[in-house]
Short mmCIF file of C-alpha atoms in Angstrom, two decimals:
data_model
loop_
_atom_site.label_atom_id
_atom_site.label_comp_id
_atom_site.label_asym_id
_atom_site.label_seq_id
_atom_site.Cartn_x
_atom_site.Cartn_y
_atom_site.Cartn_z
CA MET C 21 -226.75 20.14 -119.14
CA LYS C 22 -223.53 19.47 -121.06
CA ASP C 23 -221.35 16.24 -121.45
CA ALA C 24 -218.75 16.42 -119.14
CA LEU C 25 -216.88 13.48 -120.54
CA GLU C 26 -218.13 12.53 -124.35
CA VAL C 27 -216.27 8.88 -125.80
CA GLN C 28 -217.31 8.72 -129.65
CA ASP C 29 -216.88 5.32 -131.76
CA LEU C 30 -214.63 4.38 -129.50
CA SER C 31 -212.20 1.24 -130.46
CA TYR C 32 -210.07 -1.24 -128.97
CA THR C 33 -207.96 -4.48 -129.40
CA TYR C 34 -205.98 -6.14 -127.23
CA GLU C 35 -202.28 -7.80 -129.26
CA ASP C 36 -204.01 -11.52 -128.70
CA GLY C 37 -206.49 -10.38 -131.15
CA THR C 38 -209.48 -10.08 -128.05
CA ARG C 39 -211.89 -6.49 -129.38
CA ALA C 40 -212.25 -6.10 -125.94
CA LEU C 41 -213.94 -2.17 -127.36
CA ASP C 42 -216.32 -2.61 -130.42
CA ALA C 43 -217.24 1.06 -131.78
CA ILE C 44 -218.19 2.39 -128.50
CA SER C 45 -220.00 5.32 -127.86
CA LEU C 46 -221.73 7.50 -124.54
CA ARG C 47 -221.69 10.75 -122.80
CA ALA C 48 -221.41 11.06 -119.13
CA ARG C 49 -223.16 14.89 -118.15
CA ALA C 50 -221.37 16.75 -116.14
CA GLY C 51 -222.15 16.27 -112.48
CA GLN C 52 -223.59 13.52 -112.47
CA ILE C 53 -223.26 9.56 -111.41
CA THR C 54 -223.01 7.84 -115.13
CA GLY C 55 -222.94 4.05 -114.54
CA ILE C 56 -221.69 1.48 -116.90
CA LEU C 57 -223.14 -2.01 -116.15
CA GLY C 58 -222.51 -5.00 -117.90
CA GLY C 59 -221.17 -9.16 -116.87
CA ASN C 60 -217.36 -10.06 -116.24
CA GLY C 61 -215.54 -9.50 -120.04
CA ALA C 62 -218.22 -6.80 -121.21
CA GLY C 63 -215.11 -4.50 -121.78
CA LYS C 64 -216.05 -2.10 -118.65
CA SER C 65 -211.92 -1.55 -117.38
CA THR C 66 -210.66 -1.35 -120.90
CA LEU C 67 -212.53 0.95 -121.79
CA PHE C 68 -211.72 2.57 -117.85
CA LEU C 69 -208.03 2.42 -118.87
CA ASN C 70 -208.44 4.09 -122.43
CA LEU C 71 -210.78 6.48 -120.57
CA ASN C 72 -208.01 7.23 -118.36
CA GLY C 73 -204.94 7.18 -121.05
CA VAL C 74 -203.21 3.95 -119.50
CA LEU C 75 -204.35 2.47 -122.54
CA THR C 76 -204.60 4.43 -126.05
CA PRO C 77 -207.00 3.69 -128.45
CA GLN C 78 -206.40 2.50 -131.91
CA SER C 79 -209.97 4.57 -133.03
CA GLY C 80 -212.40 6.75 -132.28
CA LYS C 81 -212.71 10.14 -130.06
CA VAL C 82 -212.27 10.90 -125.64
CA LEU C 83 -213.73 14.29 -125.35
CA LEU C 84 -213.04 15.64 -122.42
CA ASP C 85 -215.79 19.00 -121.80
CA GLY C 86 -215.86 19.75 -125.68
CA ARG C 87 -212.23 19.23 -126.40
CA GLU C 88 -210.53 16.35 -128.13
CA VAL C 89 -208.73 14.44 -126.50
CA ARG C 90 -204.70 13.66 -127.17
CA TYR C 91 -202.78 10.27 -126.30
CA ARG C 92 -199.38 11.82 -126.94
CA ARG C 93 -196.61 11.43 -123.92
CA GLN C 94 -196.92 14.90 -123.28
CA ASP C 95 -200.45 15.00 -122.59
CA LEU C 96 -200.96 11.84 -120.78
CA PRO C 97 -200.14 13.54 -117.15
CA GLN C 98 -202.67 16.45 -118.13
CA LEU C 99 -204.92 13.32 -118.77
CA ARG C 100 -204.46 11.41 -115.82
CA ARG C 101 -204.95 14.59 -113.66
CA GLN C 102 -208.53 15.02 -115.55
CA VAL C 103 -209.69 10.95 -115.22
CA GLY C 104 -208.40 9.34 -112.21
CA ILE C 105 -210.09 5.60 -111.45
CA VAL C 106 -210.10 3.63 -108.25
CA PHE C 107 -209.42 0.56 -108.87
CA GLN C 108 -211.95 -2.13 -107.73
CA ASP C 109 -208.78 -4.36 -105.70
CA PRO C 110 -207.42 -1.35 -103.23
CA ASP C 111 -204.44 -3.29 -102.54
CA ASP C 112 -203.88 -3.00 -106.59
CA GLN C 113 -203.73 0.62 -105.81
CA LEU C 114 -202.63 1.33 -102.31
CA PHE C 115 -198.53 0.59 -103.55
CA CYS C 116 -196.60 2.72 -99.92
CA ALA C 117 -196.80 0.82 -96.59
CA ASP C 118 -198.58 4.33 -95.47
CA VAL C 119 -201.58 6.32 -95.46
CA TYR C 120 -200.28 9.70 -95.85
CA GLN C 121 -197.83 8.88 -98.35
CA ASP C 122 -199.81 6.75 -100.25
CA ILE C 123 -203.02 9.50 -100.81
CA SER C 124 -199.78 12.18 -101.75
CA PHE C 125 -198.84 10.06 -104.92
CA GLY C 126 -200.51 11.35 -107.20
CA ALA C 127 -200.76 14.79 -106.11
CA VAL C 128 -196.48 15.13 -106.05
CA ASN C 129 -196.76 13.42 -109.27
CA LEU C 130 -198.69 16.54 -110.87
CA GLY C 131 -195.56 18.89 -109.25
CA LEU C 132 -197.37 20.84 -107.30
CA PRO C 133 -195.65 22.28 -104.02
CA PRO C 134 -195.42 20.72 -101.01
CA GLN C 135 -197.53 23.01 -99.47
CA GLU C 136 -200.50 22.82 -101.62
CA VAL C 137 -199.95 18.80 -101.73
CA ARG C 138 -200.07 19.09 -97.88
CA ARG C 139 -203.73 20.29 -98.34
CA ARG C 140 -205.32 18.24 -100.85
CA VAL C 141 -204.40 15.29 -99.23
CA GLU C 142 -205.93 16.88 -95.54
CA GLU C 143 -208.98 17.81 -97.62
CA ALA C 144 -208.74 14.21 -99.48
CA MET C 145 -208.99 12.69 -95.81
CA ALA C 146 -212.24 14.51 -94.67
CA TRP C 147 -214.12 13.42 -97.57
CA THR C 148 -213.84 10.15 -97.17
CA GLY C 149 -213.53 10.36 -93.33
CA ILE C 150 -209.63 9.07 -93.20
CA SER C 151 -207.57 11.72 -91.18
CA ALA C 152 -207.61 9.75 -88.32
CA LEU C 153 -206.19 7.02 -89.84
CA ARG C 154 -203.39 9.23 -91.07
CA GLU C 155 -200.87 7.77 -89.06
CA LYS C 156 -201.86 3.87 -89.73
CA PRO C 157 -199.71 1.03 -92.41
CA THR C 158 -201.81 0.50 -94.77
CA HIS C 159 -201.50 -3.53 -94.57
CA ALA C 160 -203.23 -2.67 -90.70
CA LEU C 161 -207.02 -1.01 -92.32
CA SER C 162 -209.88 -2.66 -93.06
CA TYR C 163 -210.94 -3.18 -97.03
CA GLY C 164 -213.47 -0.81 -96.50
CA GLN C 165 -210.70 0.97 -95.26
CA LYS C 166 -208.15 0.95 -97.60
CA LYS C 167 -210.95 1.51 -100.40
CA ARG C 168 -211.49 4.82 -98.57
CA VAL C 169 -207.14 5.44 -98.76
CA ALA C 170 -208.04 4.19 -102.44
CA ILE C 171 -210.55 7.59 -103.63
CA ALA C 172 -208.92 9.68 -101.60
CA GLY C 173 -205.26 9.40 -103.07
CA VAL C 174 -207.26 9.80 -106.74
CA LEU C 175 -209.65 12.48 -105.00
CA VAL C 176 -206.24 14.61 -104.60
CA MET C 177 -205.82 14.71 -107.55
CA GLU C 178 -208.83 16.81 -108.01
CA PRO C 179 -209.65 14.96 -111.33
CA GLU C 180 -213.33 16.32 -112.94
CA VAL C 181 -213.90 12.92 -114.22
CA MET C 182 -213.72 9.87 -111.18
CA ILE C 183 -213.85 6.13 -112.12
CA LEU C 184 -215.09 3.38 -109.41
CA ASP C 185 -214.69 0.02 -110.57
CA GLU C 186 -216.80 -1.94 -108.19
CA PRO C 187 -216.80 0.80 -106.01
CA THR C 188 -219.15 -1.70 -103.42
CA ALA C 189 -217.39 -4.79 -104.21
CA GLY C 190 -216.30 -6.83 -101.26
CA LEU C 191 -217.80 -4.87 -98.67
CA ASP C 192 -220.74 -5.24 -96.07
CA PRO C 193 -223.53 -2.90 -95.75
CA GLN C 194 -222.60 -0.26 -93.27
CA GLY C 195 -219.25 -0.37 -96.08
CA VAL C 196 -222.01 0.41 -98.99
CA SER C 197 -224.02 3.20 -97.32
CA ASP C 198 -220.81 4.62 -96.87
CA ILE C 199 -219.51 4.40 -100.11
CA LEU C 200 -223.00 5.48 -101.31
CA ARG C 201 -223.50 8.75 -99.32
CA LEU C 202 -219.65 10.04 -100.54
CA LEU C 203 -220.07 9.57 -103.83
CA TYR C 204 -223.14 11.67 -103.34
CA GLN C 205 -221.50 14.58 -101.43
CA LEU C 206 -219.18 14.30 -103.85
CA ARG C 207 -221.56 14.70 -106.65
CA GLU C 208 -223.57 17.34 -104.52
CA ARG C 209 -221.08 19.00 -103.27
CA LEU C 210 -218.31 19.00 -104.89
CA GLY C 211 -220.16 18.70 -108.24
CA MET C 212 -217.93 16.63 -109.88
CA THR C 213 -218.48 13.67 -112.56
CA LEU C 214 -218.80 10.18 -111.63
CA LEU C 215 -218.80 7.04 -113.82
CA LEU C 216 -219.53 3.82 -112.13
CA ALA C 217 -218.99 0.31 -112.97
CA THR C 218 -221.19 -2.18 -111.04
CA HIS C 219 -223.02 -5.45 -111.19
CA ASP C 220 -224.78 -4.32 -107.54
CA MET C 221 -228.23 -3.87 -109.25
CA ASP C 222 -229.84 -2.44 -105.86
CA LEU C 223 -226.74 0.01 -106.17
CA VAL C 224 -227.49 1.59 -109.48
CA PRO C 225 -231.43 2.95 -108.66
CA LEU C 226 -229.73 5.10 -105.66
CA CYS C 227 -227.07 6.22 -107.34
CA CYS C 228 -226.93 6.63 -110.92
CA ASP C 229 -228.63 10.03 -112.51
CA GLN C 230 -227.26 7.56 -116.03
CA ILE C 231 -226.62 4.06 -117.40
CA TYR C 232 -225.15 1.91 -119.70
CA LEU C 233 -226.04 -1.48 -120.48
CA LEU C 234 -221.66 -3.21 -121.92
CA SER C 235 -221.50 -6.22 -124.18
CA SER C 236 -219.13 -8.20 -125.55
CA GLY C 237 -217.72 -4.43 -125.97
CA ARG C 238 -220.57 -2.98 -127.31
CA ILE C 239 -223.26 -0.20 -125.63
CA VAL C 240 -226.38 -2.53 -126.05
CA CYS C 241 -229.21 0.81 -124.05
CA GLY C 242 -228.81 3.31 -122.51
CA GLY C 243 -230.63 6.53 -120.72
CA THR C 244 -232.70 6.35 -117.04
CA PRO C 245 -232.26 3.36 -114.95
CA GLU C 246 -235.45 3.83 -115.39
CA ALA C 247 -236.16 3.95 -119.02
CA VAL C 248 -233.39 0.24 -119.22
CA PHE C 249 -235.55 -1.50 -115.88
CA SER C 250 -238.60 -1.32 -118.28
CA GLN C 251 -236.73 -3.56 -120.87
CA PRO C 252 -235.82 -5.96 -118.50
CA GLU C 253 -235.26 -9.11 -120.96
CA ILE C 254 -232.22 -6.70 -121.92
CA LEU C 255 -230.82 -7.37 -118.74
CA ARG C 256 -231.48 -10.98 -118.36
CA GLU C 257 -230.01 -12.02 -121.52
CA ASN C 258 -226.71 -9.76 -120.77
CA HIS C 259 -226.31 -12.11 -117.17
CA LEU C 260 -227.55 -8.53 -115.51
CA ARG C 261 -231.00 -8.28 -113.69
CA LEU C 262 -233.67 -6.06 -112.52
CA PRO C 263 -232.72 -5.46 -108.45
CA ARG C 264 -235.11 -7.09 -106.61
CA ILE C 265 -237.35 -4.24 -106.32
CA ALA C 266 -238.40 -3.78 -109.42
CA HIS C 267 -238.60 -7.11 -110.13
CA LEU C 268 -240.93 -6.83 -106.61
CA MET C 269 -242.78 -4.00 -108.90
CA GLU C 270 -242.16 -6.58 -112.73
CA ILE C 271 -244.22 -9.94 -110.36
CA LEU C 272 -246.72 -7.58 -109.53
CA HIS C 273 -248.01 -5.76 -113.05
CA ASP C 274 -247.42 -9.29 -114.91
CA GLN C 275 -248.40 -12.22 -112.61
CA ASP C 276 -250.79 -10.71 -110.22
CA GLY C 277 -252.07 -8.39 -112.35
CA VAL C 278 -251.53 -5.04 -109.59
CA GLU C 279 -251.39 -1.59 -111.47
CA VAL C 280 -248.40 -0.92 -110.27
CA CYS C 281 -245.46 1.11 -112.22
CA ARG C 282 -242.33 -1.41 -112.69
CA SER C 283 -239.58 0.59 -113.43
CA ALA C 284 -240.22 2.17 -109.59
CA ALA C 285 -236.72 0.14 -108.45
CA THR C 286 -236.27 1.36 -104.91
CA ILE C 287 -237.54 2.17 -101.88
CA SER C 288 -238.98 4.98 -101.94
CA ALA C 289 -240.50 4.99 -105.19
CA ALA C 290 -241.75 1.40 -104.07
CA ARG C 291 -243.85 3.15 -101.37
CA ARG C 292 -244.72 5.20 -103.61
CA GLU C 293 -246.75 3.22 -105.79
CA ILE C 294 -248.09 1.52 -102.86
CA LEU C 295 -248.96 4.15 -100.83
CA HIS C 296 -250.77 4.86 -103.95
CA LEU C 297 -252.39 2.03 -104.29
CA LEU C 298 -253.62 1.44 -100.96
CA ARG C 299 -255.39 5.40 -101.46
CA GLN C 300 -257.14 3.94 -104.48
CA THR C 301 -258.84 1.04 -102.81
CA GLU C 302 -259.51 3.61 -100.11
CA THR C 303 -261.17 5.77 -102.78
CA ALA C 304 -262.68 2.70 -104.24
CA GLU C 305 -264.57 1.56 -101.51
CA ALA C 306 -265.24 4.38 -99.63
CA ALA C 307 -267.38 5.51 -102.85
CA ALA C 308 -268.77 2.08 -103.17
CA VAL C 309 -270.30 2.44 -99.56
CA LYS C 310 -271.47 5.91 -100.00
CA GLN C 311 -272.60 4.61 -103.19
CA ASP C 312 -274.69 1.52 -101.15
CA ARG C 313 -276.06 4.05 -98.29
CA MET C 314 -278.11 6.19 -100.72
CA VAL C 315 -279.40 3.06 -102.39
CA MET Y 108 -194.34 -7.32 -87.97
CA GLY Y 109 -194.10 -6.82 -84.44
CA THR Y 110 -191.67 -4.21 -84.16
CA ASP Y 111 -193.61 -2.01 -86.20
CA ARG Y 112 -196.85 -1.79 -83.99
CA CYS Y 113 -194.04 -1.97 -80.92
CA ALA Y 114 -193.19 1.62 -83.71
CA CYS Y 115 -197.24 2.89 -84.08
CA ARG Y 116 -197.30 2.91 -80.70
CA SER Y 117 -193.86 4.32 -78.74
CA ARG Y 118 -193.39 8.37 -77.93
CA LEU Y 119 -189.83 8.59 -80.22
CA ARG Y 120 -191.96 7.17 -83.06
CA TRP Y 121 -192.20 10.71 -85.19
CA VAL Y 122 -188.79 11.77 -83.65
CA ASP Y 123 -186.01 12.48 -86.66
CA PRO Y 124 -184.81 9.05 -87.92
CA VAL Y 125 -181.85 9.43 -89.18
CA PRO Y 126 -180.31 11.01 -85.52
CA LYS Y 127 -181.95 7.79 -83.77
CA LEU Y 128 -180.09 5.86 -86.98
CA TRP Y 129 -176.72 7.32 -86.03
CA LEU Y 130 -177.13 7.03 -82.42
CA SER Y 131 -178.75 3.41 -82.54
CA LEU Y 132 -176.10 2.96 -85.39
CA ALA Y 133 -173.23 3.96 -82.86
CA GLY Y 134 -173.87 2.18 -79.59
CA LEU Y 135 -173.39 -1.39 -82.22
CA LEU Y 136 -170.79 -0.43 -84.31
CA VAL Y 137 -168.49 0.37 -80.58
CA CYS Y 138 -169.96 -2.90 -78.71
CA VAL Y 139 -169.63 -5.38 -81.81
CA PHE Y 140 -166.01 -3.39 -82.28
CA ALA Y 141 -165.06 -3.54 -78.96
CA ASP Y 142 -164.70 -7.67 -78.30
CA SER Y 143 -165.78 -7.05 -74.34
CA ALA Y 144 -168.09 -8.79 -72.46
CA ALA Y 145 -168.57 -5.25 -70.10
CA VAL Y 146 -168.93 -3.37 -73.23
CA GLY Y 147 -171.81 -5.58 -74.76
CA GLY Y 148 -173.42 -5.55 -70.87
CA PHE Y 149 -173.49 -1.62 -70.35
CA THR Y 150 -174.73 -1.34 -74.23
CA LEU Y 151 -177.14 -3.65 -73.55
CA LEU Y 152 -178.25 -1.93 -70.35
CA VAL Y 153 -178.42 1.95 -71.48
CA PHE Y 154 -180.00 0.49 -74.81
CA SER Y 155 -183.19 -1.25 -72.62
CA VAL Y 156 -183.59 1.89 -70.58
CA LEU Y 157 -183.30 4.16 -73.07
CA ASN Y 158 -186.40 1.93 -75.07
CA LEU Y 159 -187.89 1.94 -72.21
CA LEU Y 160 -187.94 5.46 -70.74
CA LEU Y 161 -188.12 6.79 -74.15
CA GLY Y 162 -190.14 4.60 -75.68
CA GLY Y 163 -192.34 4.21 -73.78
CA HIS Y 164 -192.30 0.15 -74.23
CA THR Y 165 -192.65 -2.36 -71.32
CA LEU Y 166 -189.96 -4.48 -69.89
CA ARG Y 167 -192.65 -7.63 -70.73
CA ILE Y 168 -192.62 -6.64 -74.23
CA LEU Y 169 -188.92 -5.89 -74.07
CA THR Y 170 -187.85 -9.19 -72.44
CA ARG Y 171 -189.97 -11.15 -75.21
CA PHE Y 172 -188.63 -9.57 -78.07
CA PHE Y 173 -185.51 -11.11 -76.46
CA ALA Y 174 -186.90 -14.26 -76.51
CA VAL Y 175 -185.95 -15.64 -79.56
CA PRO Y 176 -182.52 -14.88 -80.35
CA MET Y 177 -181.97 -15.55 -76.69
CA GLY Y 178 -182.52 -19.32 -77.48
CA PHE Y 179 -180.19 -18.93 -81.36
CA LEU Y 180 -177.64 -17.32 -78.71
CA ALA Y 181 -178.29 -20.50 -75.85
CA ILE Y 182 -177.00 -23.22 -78.59
CA GLY Y 183 -174.79 -20.63 -79.86
CA CYS Y 184 -172.96 -19.81 -77.15
CA GLY Y 185 -173.02 -23.78 -75.70
CA MET Y 186 -171.21 -24.96 -78.35
CA ILE Y 187 -168.63 -22.15 -78.66
CA ALA Y 188 -167.89 -23.40 -74.53
CA PHE Y 189 -167.25 -26.75 -76.03
CA ARG Y 190 -164.50 -27.38 -77.68
CA PRO Y 191 -161.16 -29.29 -77.96
CA LEU Y 192 -159.37 -28.76 -74.92
CA GLU Y 193 -156.01 -29.04 -76.55
CA GLN Y 194 -153.38 -27.92 -73.32
CA ALA Y 195 -156.30 -25.74 -71.26
CA GLN Y 196 -157.39 -26.03 -67.83
CA ALA Y 197 -160.57 -28.20 -68.49
CA LEU Y 198 -162.96 -27.36 -65.80
CA TRP Y 199 -165.17 -30.64 -67.10
CA ALA Y 200 -164.30 -33.07 -69.66
CA LEU Y 201 -166.54 -35.34 -71.84
CA GLY Y 202 -164.31 -38.01 -71.49
CA ASN Y 203 -161.76 -39.16 -72.71
CA SER Y 204 -162.76 -36.54 -76.14
CA GLY Y 205 -160.97 -33.83 -76.27
CA TRP Y 206 -163.36 -31.91 -76.10
CA GLY Y 207 -164.70 -30.52 -72.68
CA ILE Y 208 -165.23 -26.74 -71.06
CA SER Y 209 -162.42 -24.83 -70.32
CA ARG Y 210 -162.36 -20.92 -68.72
CA GLN Y 211 -161.07 -19.07 -71.96
CA GLY Y 212 -164.16 -21.30 -73.49
CA LEU Y 213 -167.13 -20.39 -71.39
CA LEU Y 214 -164.91 -16.06 -71.21
CA LEU Y 215 -164.94 -16.32 -75.04
CA ALA Y 216 -169.00 -17.72 -75.26
CA TRP Y 217 -169.56 -14.86 -72.15
CA MET Y 218 -168.09 -12.65 -74.36
CA VAL Y 219 -169.63 -13.51 -77.68
CA LEU Y 220 -172.95 -13.36 -75.75
CA CYS Y 221 -172.65 -10.42 -73.66
CA LYS Y 222 -172.18 -8.42 -77.10
CA ALA Y 223 -175.20 -9.90 -78.91
CA LEU Y 224 -177.00 -8.77 -76.39
CA GLY Y 225 -175.69 -5.30 -76.65
CA ALA Y 226 -176.44 -5.84 -80.34
CA LEU Y 227 -179.35 -6.60 -80.44
CA ALA Y 228 -180.33 -3.53 -78.13
CA ALA Y 229 -178.96 -1.32 -80.57
CA VAL Y 230 -180.97 -2.76 -82.85
CA TYR Y 231 -183.94 -3.10 -80.95
CA PHE Y 232 -183.90 0.41 -79.47
CA PHE Y 233 -184.09 1.53 -83.36
CA SER Y 234 -186.53 -0.77 -84.48
CA MET Y 235 -189.35 -0.70 -81.78
CA ASN Y 236 -188.81 2.39 -82.14
CA THR Y 237 -189.29 3.52 -85.82
CA LEU Y 238 -191.54 2.48 -88.40
CA ILE Y 239 -189.68 0.72 -91.84
CA THR Y 240 -191.16 3.58 -93.34
CA ASP Y 241 -189.88 6.08 -91.43
CA LEU Y 242 -186.34 3.66 -91.81
CA THR Y 243 -186.71 4.05 -95.84
CA TRP Y 244 -187.24 8.16 -95.41
CA ALA Y 245 -183.51 8.43 -93.83
CA LEU Y 246 -182.39 6.17 -96.09
CA ARG Y 247 -183.71 8.41 -98.89
CA ARG Y 248 -182.08 11.63 -96.97
CA LEU Y 249 -178.61 9.22 -95.78
CA ARG Y 250 -178.90 9.15 -99.74
CA VAL Y 251 -178.88 5.13 -100.51
CA PRO Y 252 -179.75 4.75 -104.65
CA GLY Y 253 -183.41 5.69 -105.13
CA LEU Y 254 -183.85 2.46 -106.89
CA LEU Y 255 -182.67 0.07 -104.04
CA VAL Y 256 -185.28 2.14 -101.54
CA GLU Y 257 -188.47 1.99 -103.40
CA LEU Y 258 -187.75 -1.50 -104.54
CA MET Y 259 -187.02 -2.29 -100.31
CA GLU Y 260 -190.95 0.00 -99.92
CA LEU Y 261 -192.22 -1.87 -102.47
CA ILE Y 262 -191.07 -5.01 -100.89
CA TYR Y 263 -192.04 -4.60 -97.51
CA ARG Y 264 -195.62 -3.15 -98.21
CA PHE Y 265 -196.30 -6.06 -100.97
CA LEU Y 266 -194.59 -9.45 -97.63
CA PHE Y 267 -198.01 -8.44 -96.44
CA LEU Y 268 -200.47 -9.39 -98.69
CA LEU Y 269 -198.34 -11.84 -100.64
CA ARG Y 270 -198.01 -13.62 -96.38
CA GLU Y 271 -202.07 -12.80 -96.31
CA GLU Y 272 -202.50 -15.06 -100.23
CA ALA Y 273 -200.18 -17.77 -99.27
CA ALA Y 274 -202.17 -17.93 -96.11
CA ARG Y 275 -205.30 -18.12 -97.53
CA ILE Y 276 -204.43 -20.85 -99.98
CA GLN Y 277 -203.25 -23.47 -97.63
CA VAL Y 278 -206.35 -22.21 -95.72
CA ALA Y 279 -207.41 -23.64 -98.83
CA GLN Y 280 -205.61 -26.42 -99.44
CA LYS Y 281 -205.72 -27.56 -95.86
CA SER Y 282 -209.79 -27.75 -95.55
CA ARG Y 283 -210.00 -30.24 -98.75
CA LEU Y 284 -207.00 -32.41 -96.48
CA GLY Y 285 -204.26 -31.25 -98.91
CA TYR Y 286 -201.63 -31.79 -95.94
CA GLN Y 287 -202.18 -34.99 -94.53
CA SER Y 288 -198.99 -37.03 -94.93
CA ILE Y 289 -195.01 -35.79 -95.88
CA PRO Y 290 -195.70 -36.49 -99.47
CA GLN Y 291 -198.79 -34.17 -99.59
CA SER Y 292 -198.00 -31.72 -97.63
CA LEU Y 293 -195.04 -31.59 -99.74
CA ARG Y 294 -196.52 -31.19 -102.87
CA SER Y 295 -199.22 -28.91 -101.10
CA ALA Y 296 -196.49 -26.59 -99.92
CA GLY Y 297 -194.81 -27.22 -104.07
CA MET Y 298 -197.93 -25.50 -105.22
CA LEU Y 299 -198.73 -22.65 -102.96
CA ALA Y 300 -195.09 -21.52 -103.39
CA GLY Y 301 -195.92 -21.54 -107.43
CA MET Y 302 -199.12 -19.97 -106.84
CA VAL Y 303 -197.68 -17.25 -105.18
CA LEU Y 304 -195.26 -16.33 -107.06
CA LEU Y 305 -197.68 -16.43 -109.90
CA ARG Y 306 -199.80 -14.52 -107.81
CA ALA Y 307 -197.08 -11.71 -108.08
CA LEU Y 308 -196.71 -11.80 -111.18
CA ARG Y 309 -200.37 -10.44 -111.74
CA ARG Y 310 -200.60 -8.41 -109.18
CA GLY Y 311 -197.33 -6.45 -110.12
CA ASP Y 312 -198.41 -6.50 -113.70
CA ARG Y 313 -202.39 -5.14 -112.20
CA VAL Y 314 -200.46 -2.65 -109.56
CA TYR Y 315 -198.29 -0.53 -112.29
CA THR Y 316 -201.04 0.19 -114.18
CA ALA Y 317 -202.59 1.28 -110.72
CA LEU Y 318 -199.54 3.77 -110.79
CA GLU Y 319 -199.88 4.75 -113.88
CA SER Y 320 -203.15 5.78 -113.91
CA ARG Y 321 -201.61 7.99 -111.01
CA GLY Y 322 -199.29 9.13 -113.23
CA TYR Y 323 -195.95 7.41 -112.59
CA THR Y 324 -193.22 8.44 -114.72
CA GLY Y 325 -190.45 6.19 -112.67
CA GLN Y 326 -190.09 7.34 -109.99
CA ILE Y 327 -192.44 6.81 -106.61
CA ALA Y 328 -192.55 10.72 -104.99
CA THR Y 329 -194.36 11.08 -102.25
CA LEU Y 330 -194.75 13.54 -99.39
CA PRO Y 331 -192.27 13.42 -96.56
CA ARG Y 332 -193.13 13.37 -93.28
CA THR Y 333 -192.55 16.04 -90.97
CA TYR Y 334 -191.07 15.16 -87.99
CA THR Y 335 -189.67 16.02 -84.37
CA THR Y 336 -185.89 16.98 -83.79
CA GLY Y 337 -183.88 14.45 -83.15
CA ARG Y 338 -180.62 16.99 -81.96
CA TRP Y 339 -179.90 15.40 -78.63
CA CYS Y 340 -179.34 11.32 -80.05
CA TYR Y 341 -176.57 12.54 -81.26
CA PRO Y 342 -174.82 14.58 -77.26
CA ALA Y 343 -176.18 11.07 -76.46
CA ALA Y 344 -173.91 8.21 -78.50
CA ALA Y 345 -171.17 10.70 -77.92
CA ALA Y 346 -172.18 9.71 -74.23
CA ILE Y 347 -172.69 6.04 -75.17
CA ALA Y 348 -169.77 5.52 -77.46
CA VAL Y 349 -167.20 7.64 -75.17
CA SER Y 350 -168.59 5.69 -72.12
CA GLN Y 351 -168.74 2.53 -73.52
CA GLY Y 352 -165.15 3.13 -74.62
CA LEU Y 353 -164.01 4.11 -70.94
CA ILE Y 354 -165.83 0.90 -70.09
CA LEU Y 355 -163.63 -1.12 -72.52
CA LEU Y 356 -160.23 0.36 -71.65
CA ALA Y 357 -161.07 -0.01 -67.61
CA GLU Y 358 -162.06 -4.03 -68.60
CA ARG Y 359 -158.54 -4.06 -70.52
CA GLY Y 360 -156.28 -2.27 -67.93
CA SER Y 361 -157.71 -4.42 -65.25
CA TRP Y 362 -156.62 -7.27 -67.30
CA ILE Y 363 -153.63 -5.96 -67.94
#
């Protein structure tokens, strides 16, 4: 599988001297969801703004689809088309008083003809399930609806890579499920590459194919969720934790001596482990009964 | 805001805002410059009927919108009617103070009241049937400078956010007894204003970043809405203006 996005030794220091990114390297595979984990101030937002060209890296390279990204003024529109960001607070992103107009903003900025913009706006609304909200004023939307409108406003630019900063923060459980479903659909049906920053550790094993752990502007570790969750001490050192299910598995394994896989982090993985254990116990008991009878 | 909610439900919502604006503006201007109670009354009647029949609003909602300005108007017109008497014949006088109510004063107050109500009805016809976003779109088409229109749109959008922010801060202050006495209330209100300003500045920064990430190049360009034609508004505006003129002539004629 090829890399849609590759970051090589990217560094960025703010004017006040804060080194927000320190020689970061990571890869986001095409058509996969890559999670960026990290506590507050780890550098996630700075990384995303560098990837979208709002900030310009001071050193290092960003490769999109194998080609090096240039940060010249004339290259920025293309970069922003290819890499879209959905910000954490939708109120920062939705500036139009009207849903339909707000969604159209990015596509109009691409200089597309009105028919094409309309087609894309309709499609983005259908994807995010907000077609019924098209006539609503932005201020009349709920927080979850605003999140969806914000996502539609980026989808309309048809980016190859979409970055979502804390997409489930502040949502109710139903809202979280809806966003998750949407992310699956974007990955499965559009083959979109998604980069996801989240603190919600229970979400990570459900949707991320790869994860990177960011701390103080450096990548601490990376790999599949299972691989990273098998090193809980690194997560804890960096103000994070295991997903609840993985934590339960860790306790069962380390404290109760039960032979379960410690990296099982989702309900389905835990269910498999428990069923496997039960069957093992049943088999052992059946064997014992059989042996008793023979005796 | 209140009129925005009405506009969302209005049957005229999707009618092109430019003709609606001209219809409302023509009625308003003639009403204001006619200086006539009869024209004011006619304008009030016509635009209220249009609002009820075409806009689909109820009489209850319409009267509710008139209630607040009516309060101000009652005070204002009362002060116009109650004035120094000079040589005018007093209908009622406040002792020997030289102040009281005369026939001329009453007529003037009545004229101002009718004119103000007529003007309000014309404005309400537009605002209760047109969203602010449609108004800004109409202004763009009327060649109002883009910067001004964009500022209007942004202010309108973020007004709600700042209001919510201020309400949240106020609740937090109240929950910690911030408004128990007058000095305390003044201090809390001052802190609230300062904090809202500070947060507005921060949000401004974040909004600019978000705009840039979506390809902002200095101009807020979005897709225009599609409206149904409102050409019928032009003959309607002309008919109303002519009727207002005839009523004015008839009124002046009867005085002569």
